[in-house]
Coordinates of C-alpha atoms in Angstrom, one line a residue:
Chain A
X1 CA 0.0 0.0 0.0
X2 CA 2.7 2.5 1.1
X3 CA 5.0 1.4 -1.7
X4 CA 2.3 1.8 -4.3
X5 CA 1.6 5.3 -3.1
X6 CA 5.3 6.1 -3.4
X7 CA 5.3 4.6 -6.9
X8 CA 2.3 6.6 -8.0
X9 CA 4.0 9.7 -6.7
X10 CA 7.3 9.0 -8.4
X11 CA 5.6 8.3 -11.8
X12 CA 3.3 11.3 -11.6
X13 CA 5.9 13.7 -10.5
X14 CA 7.7 13.3 -13.8
X15 CA 4.8 15.2 -15.5
X16 CA 4.9 18.3 -13.3
X17 CA 7.6 20.3 -15.0
X18 CA 6.5 19.5 -18.6
X19 CA 2.9 20.3 -17.7
X20 CA 3.8 23.6 -16.2
X21 CA 6.1 24.5 -19.2
X22 CA 3.3 23.7 -21.6
X23 CA 0.3 24.7 -19.5
X24 CA 1.3 28.2 -18.5
X25 CA 2.1 29.5 -22.0
X26 CA -1.2 27.9 -23.2
X27 CA -3.1 29.7 -20.5
X28 CA -1.2 32.9 -21.4
X29 CA -2.3 32.5 -25.1
X30 CA -5.9 31.9 -24.0
X31 CA -5.7 35.2 -21.9
X32 CA -4.2 37.0 -25.0
X33 CA -0.8 37.6 -23.4
X34 CA 2.1 38.3 -25.8
X35 CA 3.7 35.0 -24.8
X36 CA 7.0 35.3 -26.6
X37 CA 7.8 38.9 -25.6
X38 CA 6.8 38.4 -22.0
X39 CA 8.8 35.2 -21.8
X40 CA 12.0 37.0 -23.0
X41 CA 11.4 39.8 -20.5
X42 CA 11.1 37.3 -17.6
X43 CA 14.1 35.3 -18.9
X44 CA 16.3 38.3 -18.7
X45 CA 15.7 38.4 -14.9
X46 CA 17.0 34.8 -14.7
X47 CA 20.4 36.0 -16.1
X48 CA 20.5 38.9 -13.7
X49 CA 19.7 36.8 -10.7
X50 CA 22.3 34.1 -11.6
X51 CA 25.0 36.8 -11.9
X52 CA 23.9 38.6 -8.8
X53 CA 24.2 35.5 -6.5
X54 CA 27.9 34.9 -7.5
X55 CA 29.5 36.9 -4.7
X56 CA 27.2 35.2 -2.1
X57 CA 27.9 31.8 -3.5
X58 CA 31.7 32.4 -3.5
X59 CA 31.6 33.5 0.1
X60 CA 29.5 30.6 1.4
X61 CA 31.0 27.9 -0.7
X62 CA 34.6 28.9 0.1
X63 CA 33.7 29.1 3.8
X64 CA 31.9 25.7 3.9
X65 CA 34.6 24.1 1.7
X66 CA 37.3 25.2 4.1
X67 CA 35.2 24.2 7.0
X68 CA 34.9 20.7 5.6
X69 CA 38.5 20.4 4.4
X70 CA 39.8 21.4 7.8
X71 CA 37.9 18.6 9.5
X72 CA 35.9 21.2 11.6
X73 CA 32.7 20.1 9.9
X74 CA 33.3 16.5 10.9
X75 CA 34.0 17.5 14.5
X76 CA 30.8 19.5 14.6
X77 CA 28.7 16.8 13.0
X78 CA 30.4 14.1 15.1
X79 CA 29.5 15.9 18.3
X80 CA 25.9 16.3 17.4
X81 CA 25.2 13.1 15.5
X82 CA 24.2 10.9 18.4
X83 CA 21.3 13.2 19.2
X84 CA 20.5 13.7 15.5
X85 CA 20.6 10.0 14.8
X86 CA 18.1 9.4 17.6
X87 CA 15.5 11.6 15.9
X88 CA 16.4 10.5 12.3
X89 CA 17.8 13.9 11.3
X90 CA 20.7 13.6 8.8
X91 CA 23.6 15.6 10.2
X92 CA 24.5 16.8 6.7
X93 CA 21.4 18.9 6.6
X94 CA 21.8 20.5 10.0
X95 CA 23.8 23.6 8.8
X96 CA 21.2 24.3 6.2
X97 CA 18.4 24.0 8.7
X98 CA 20.1 26.5 11.0
X99 CA 21.0 28.9 8.2
X100 CA 17.6 28.9 6.5
X101 CA 15.8 31.5 8.7
X102 CA 18.9 33.7 8.8
X103 CA 20.0 34.2 5.2
X104 CA 18.5 33.3 1.9
X105 CA 21.7 33.5 -0.1
X106 CA 23.7 31.7 2.6
X107 CA 21.3 28.8 2.7
X108 CA 21.2 28.6 -1.0
X109 CA 25.0 28.4 -0.9
X110 CA 24.7 25.5 1.6
X111 CA 22.2 23.8 -0.7
X112 CA 24.5 24.2 -3.6
X113 CA 27.2 22.6 -1.5
X114 CA 25.0 19.6 -0.8
X115 CA 24.3 19.2 -4.5
X116 CA 28.0 19.6 -5.3
X117 CA 29.0 17.0 -2.7
X118 CA 26.3 14.4 -3.1
X119 CA 24.5 15.0 -6.4
X120 CA 21.0 16.1 -7.2
X121 CA 19.7 12.6 -6.8
X122 CA 20.9 12.1 -3.3
X123 CA 18.6 12.1 -0.2
X124 CA 20.6 14.9 1.3
X125 CA 20.1 17.2 -1.7
X126 CA 16.4 16.4 -1.9
X127 CA 15.9 17.0 1.8
X128 CA 17.9 20.2 1.5
X129 CA 15.9 21.5 -1.5
X130 CA 12.6 20.7 0.3
X131 CA 13.8 22.6 3.4
X132 CA 14.9 25.5 1.2
X133 CA 11.6 25.6 -0.7
X134 CA 9.3 25.1 2.3
X135 CA 10.3 28.0 4.5
X136 CA 11.4 31.6 4.0
X137 CA 14.2 33.7 5.4
X138 CA 12.2 34.5 8.6
X139 CA 14.5 37.2 10.0
X140 CA 14.9 39.0 6.7
X141 CA 11.1 39.2 6.2
X142 CA 10.7 40.3 9.8
X143 CA 13.2 43.1 9.3
X144 CA 11.9 44.3 6.0
X145 CA 8.1 44.1 6.7
X146 CA 8.1 45.5 10.2
X147 CA 11.0 47.9 9.4
X148 CA 9.0 49.4 6.5
X149 CA 6.3 50.6 8.8
X150 CA 8.4 51.4 11.9
X151 CA 7.2 48.5 14.2
X152 CA 9.6 48.0 17.1
X153 CA 7.7 45.7 19.4
X154 CA 7.3 42.5 17.3
X155 CA 5.5 40.5 20.1
X156 CA 5.0 36.8 19.4
X157 CA 5.8 36.9 15.6
X158 CA 9.5 35.8 16.0
X159 CA 8.6 32.8 18.2
X160 CA 5.7 31.8 16.0
X161 CA 7.8 32.2 12.9
X162 CA 10.6 30.0 14.3
X163 CA 8.1 27.4 15.4
X164 CA 6.8 27.3 11.8
X165 CA 10.4 27.0 10.5
X166 CA 11.2 24.1 12.8
X167 CA 8.0 22.3 11.8
X168 CA 8.9 22.9 8.2
X169 CA 12.5 21.6 8.6
X170 CA 11.4 18.4 10.3
X171 CA 8.5 17.8 7.9
X172 CA 11.0 18.1 5.0
X173 CA 13.2 15.5 6.6
X174 CA 10.5 13.0 7.4
X175 CA 8.5 13.4 4.2
X176 CA 11.6 13.0 2.0
X177 CA 12.8 10.0 4.0
X178 CA 9.4 8.5 3.5
X179 CA 9.3 9.2 -0.2
X180 CA 12.9 8.7 -1.2
X181 CA 14.1 6.4 1.6
Chain B
X1 CA 33.5 29.9 9.8
X2 CA 36.7 30.5 7.9
X3 CA 38.6 31.4 11.0
X4 CA 37.3 28.3 12.8
X5 CA 38.4 26.2 9.8
X6 CA 41.9 27.6 9.8
X7 CA 42.2 27.2 13.6
X8 CA 41.0 23.6 13.5
X9 CA 43.3 22.8 10.5
X10 CA 46.4 24.2 12.3
X11 CA 45.3 22.5 15.5
X12 CA 45.0 19.2 13.8
X13 CA 48.3 19.6 12.0
X14 CA 50.1 20.4 15.2
X15 CA 48.4 17.4 16.9
X16 CA 49.4 15.1 14.1
X17 CA 52.9 16.5 14.0
X18 CA 53.4 16.0 17.8
X19 CA 51.9 12.5 17.6
X20 CA 54.1 11.4 14.8
X21 CA 57.2 13.0 16.3
X22 CA 56.6 11.2 19.6
X23 CA 56.0 8.0 17.7
X24 CA 59.3 8.5 15.9
X25 CA 61.1 9.5 19.1
X26 CA 59.9 6.5 21.0
X27 CA 60.9 4.4 18.0
X28 CA 64.5 5.8 17.6
X29 CA 65.1 5.7 21.4
X30 CA 64.2 2.0 21.6
X31 CA 65.8 1.6 18.1
X32 CA 65.2 -2.1 18.4
X33 CA 63.1 -3.0 15.5
X34 CA 63.9 -1.9 12.0
X35 CA 60.4 -2.5 10.8
X36 CA 58.9 -0.2 13.4
X37 CA 61.2 2.6 12.3
X38 CA 60.1 2.3 8.8
X39 CA 56.5 2.4 10.0
X40 CA 57.1 5.6 12.0
X41 CA 58.8 7.2 9.0
X42 CA 55.8 6.3 6.8
X43 CA 53.5 7.8 9.3
X44 CA 55.5 11.1 9.4
X45 CA 55.5 11.1 5.6
X46 CA 51.8 10.5 5.3
X47 CA 51.1 13.2 7.9
X48 CA 53.1 15.8 5.9
X49 CA 51.3 14.8 2.7
X50 CA 47.9 15.2 4.3
X51 CA 48.5 18.5 6.1
X52 CA 45.1 19.9 6.8
X53 CA 46.2 23.4 6.1
X54 CA 47.1 22.5 2.5
X55 CA 43.6 20.9 2.1
X56 CA 42.1 24.1 3.5
X57 CA 44.0 26.3 1.0
X58 CA 43.1 24.0 -1.8
X59 CA 39.4 23.9 -0.8
X60 CA 39.2 27.7 -0.7
X61 CA 40.7 28.1 -4.2
X62 CA 38.6 25.2 -5.6
X63 CA 35.3 26.3 -4.1
X64 CA 35.7 29.9 -5.4
X65 CA 35.9 28.4 -8.8
X66 CA 33.0 26.0 -8.3
X67 CA 30.8 28.9 -7.1
X68 CA 31.1 30.8 -10.3
X69 CA 30.8 27.7 -12.5
X70 CA 27.7 26.8 -10.6
X71 CA 26.1 30.2 -10.9
X72 CA 26.8 30.4 -14.6
X73 CA 25.3 26.9 -15.0
X74 CA 22.1 28.1 -13.4
X75 CA 21.5 30.8 -16.0
X76 CA 19.7 28.7 -18.6
X77 CA 17.2 27.0 -16.4
X78 CA 16.6 30.2 -14.4
X79 CA 15.9 32.2 -17.5
X80 CA 13.5 29.5 -18.8
X81 CA 11.7 29.2 -15.5
X82 CA 11.4 33.0 -14.8
X83 CA 10.2 33.5 -18.4
X84 CA 7.5 31.0 -17.9
X85 CA 6.5 32.4 -14.5
X86 CA 6.4 35.9 -16.0
X87 CA 3.8 34.6 -18.4
X88 CA 1.9 33.2 -15.4
X89 CA 2.1 36.6 -13.8
X90 CA 0.9 38.6 -16.9
X91 CA -1.9 36.2 -17.7
X92 CA -3.5 36.9 -14.3
X93 CA -3.0 33.5 -12.7
X94 CA -2.5 35.4 -9.5
X95 CA -6.1 36.6 -9.6
X96 CA -7.3 33.0 -10.0
X97 CA -5.4 31.9 -6.9
X98 CA -6.6 35.0 -5.1
X99 CA -10.2 34.0 -5.5
X100 CA -9.4 30.7 -3.7
X101 CA -7.3 32.4 -1.0
X102 CA -9.8 35.2 -0.1
X103 CA -12.2 33.2 2.1
X104 CA -9.4 31.7 4.0
X105 CA -7.9 35.2 4.5
X106 CA -11.1 36.6 5.9
X107 CA -11.1 33.8 8.6
X108 CA -7.4 34.4 9.4
X109 CA -7.8 38.1 10.0
X110 CA -10.9 38.6 12.1
X111 CA -9.7 42.0 13.3
X112 CA -9.5 43.5 9.8
X113 CA -12.9 44.7 8.2
X114 CA -13.6 42.5 5.2
X115 CA -13.9 45.5 2.8
X116 CA -10.7 47.2 4.0
X117 CA -8.0 47.5 1.3
X118 CA -5.5 45.6 3.5
X119 CA -7.5 42.4 2.8
X120 CA -7.0 42.9 -0.9
X121 CA -3.2 43.3 -0.6
X122 CA -2.9 40.4 1.8
X123 CA -4.8 38.2 -0.6
X124 CA -2.7 39.2 -3.6
X125 CA 0.5 38.8 -1.6
X126 CA -0.5 35.3 -0.6
X127 CA -1.5 34.4 -4.2
X128 CA 1.9 35.6 -5.5
X129 CA 3.7 33.5 -2.8
X130 CA 1.6 30.4 -3.7
X131 CA 2.9 30.8 -7.3
X132 CA 6.4 31.3 -6.2
X133 CA 6.5 34.8 -7.6
X134 CA 8.8 36.2 -4.9
X135 CA 9.5 39.5 -6.8
X136 CA 5.8 40.2 -7.1
X137 CA 5.0 39.2 -3.5
X138 CA 7.3 41.5 -1.6
X139 CA 5.8 44.9 -2.8
X140 CA 2.3 43.6 -2.2
X141 CA 3.3 42.5 1.2
X142 CA 4.8 45.9 2.1
X143 CA 1.6 47.5 0.9
X144 CA -0.5 45.2 3.1
X145 CA 1.7 46.0 6.0
X146 CA 1.2 49.8 5.5
X147 CA -2.6 49.3 5.3
X148 CA -2.5 47.2 8.5
X149 CA -0.5 49.9 10.2
X150 CA -3.4 52.4 9.4
X151 CA -5.6 50.2 11.6
X152 CA -3.0 50.0 14.4
X153 CA -3.7 52.3 17.4
X154 CA -0.1 51.9 18.8
X155 CA 2.3 52.6 15.9
X156 CA 5.4 50.9 17.2
X157 CA 3.7 47.7 18.4
X158 CA 2.7 44.9 16.0
X159 CA -1.1 44.0 16.0
X160 CA -2.4 40.5 16.0
X161 CA -3.2 40.8 12.3
X162 CA 0.4 42.0 11.5
X163 CA 1.9 39.0 13.4
X164 CA -0.4 36.6 11.6
X165 CA 0.4 38.1 8.2
X166 CA 4.1 38.0 8.9
X167 CA 4.1 34.3 10.0
X168 CA 2.2 33.3 6.9
X169 CA 4.8 35.0 4.8
X170 CA 7.8 33.5 6.6
X171 CA 6.4 30.0 6.4
X172 CA 5.6 30.6 2.7
X173 CA 2.7 28.6 1.3
X174 CA 4.0 27.5 -2.1
X175 CA 2.7 25.4 -4.9
X176 CA 5.5 26.2 -7.3
X177 CA 9.2 25.9 -6.4
X178 CA 11.5 28.9 -6.4
X179 CA 13.4 29.3 -9.7
X180 CA 16.7 28.9 -8.0
X181 CA 15.8 25.5 -6.6
X182 CA 14.5 24.3 -10.0
X183 CA 17.7 25.5 -11.6
X184 CA 20.0 23.9 -9.0
X185 CA 18.2 20.5 -8.8
X186 CA 17.7 20.2 -12.6
X187 CA 15.8 17.1 -13.6
X188 CA 15.4 16.0 -9.9
X189 CA 13.4 19.2 -9.3
X190 CA 10.2 17.4 -10.3
X191 CA 10.5 15.1 -7.4
X192 CA 10.7 18.0 -5.0
X193 CA 7.3 19.5 -5.8
X194 CA 5.1 17.3 -3.6
X195 CA 7.4 17.1 -0.6
X196 CA 7.8 20.9 -0.7
X197 CA 4.1 21.5 -0.9
X198 CA 3.5 19.1 2.0
X199 CA 6.3 20.5 4.2
X200 CA 5.3 24.1 3.5
X201 CA 1.7 23.3 4.4
X202 CA 2.8 21.7 7.7
X203 CA 4.9 24.7 8.5
X204 CA 2.2 27.2 7.7
X205 CA -0.4 25.3 9.7
X206 CA 2.0 25.1 12.6
X207 CA 2.8 28.9 12.3
X208 CA -0.9 29.9 12.2
X209 CA -1.7 27.7 15.3
X210 CA 1.4 29.1 17.1
X211 CA 0.5 32.7 16.3
X212 CA -3.1 32.4 17.3
X213 CA -2.2 30.6 20.5
X214 CA 0.6 32.9 21.5
X215 CA -1.2 36.2 20.9
X216 CA -3.3 35.6 24.0
X217 CA -0.3 34.7 26.3
X218 CA 0.3 37.3 29.0
X219 CA 3.9 37.9 27.8
X220 CA 2.7 38.9 24.3
X221 CA -0.7 40.4 25.1
X222 CA -1.5 43.9 23.9
X223 CA -1.7 46.3 26.8
X224 CA -5.2 46.7 28.4
X225 CA -5.7 50.4 27.8
X226 CA -4.8 50.0 24.2
X227 CA -7.4 47.3 23.9
X228 CA -10.1 49.7 25.1
X229 CA -8.9 52.4 22.8
X230 CA -8.7 50.2 19.8

């Protein structure tokens, strides 16, 4: 039963990207959008974003690369892994989970590192990508949104936001472990 | 992080150096077994080869290069995806989602009058987030925040509605993955859609429950006189 659910999911998920790639332009045509012009305009943004993240990626990947090469990462993971193993949390994903609410570009750098180390098909990369996609940079949003209107007393929003992040991170781990084993 | 790395590397190097030296010393002092001496030499040699500080230097150089290659590699898929999502944006898909989101929004923000402009901005912000249109969502979110501020009697303290809105934004309800993740994961990205939707739903539900529970706690409660005023 459980296996067949996973099978159905794995087969049907292959259709998501092609369906979006075909469906959205069709919907656009139906709504009389100038599909080609709009596509090109959006695509330009992709170029800008990829270039803009280079400095952040250099900083984070160099730092994490040095951290790993020096053996500090192993020390850190080794110290925490008994606790993490107990709850089934892969220690490779721990840094990303901690970084996610603090920095968007930082956590993207850590996700790139997971992909670089273990490949896109690995469980670590999939858990990482799910973590990255399922929560936002809580402290950045807090600063920008409340800062824009001059709110100083943020009351329970930080605690509630971090509870949401924690639940998201653990959900990502357990859902991926269930689906990808 | 970089400083820790260097310190740990130097620490490990010194530790290995001392360890191998002591091994060599013991060996030469007893000087009994030729085999043992060779062993100790081999250890010293291996240790010099695997100096952590060299590995750290190499990693720094190598990763700086990888970072740029990686970012350049993302351009194609990013352009493709953001182009497609721009079409979604222009064709008014946001408004379709907004119709679905609106009734939920009214339930989540009981303190905001249903016909107040803040509701409209919140709904559009949430719809843009659902579609993964981060660039479109932020200005709408800031507008919603300003409109919520108009309803706020105490301008430097967040209202319940503001906290709820913020938590929904930080836990990000999403149906479509961010372009960066799709670009990075390549073909594996299709497998991430369902887990992300499930995980983000869990985090949003947890966030809403948390924000609604905590707002009545003594520590976070709005002051009594403000309640009467407002």
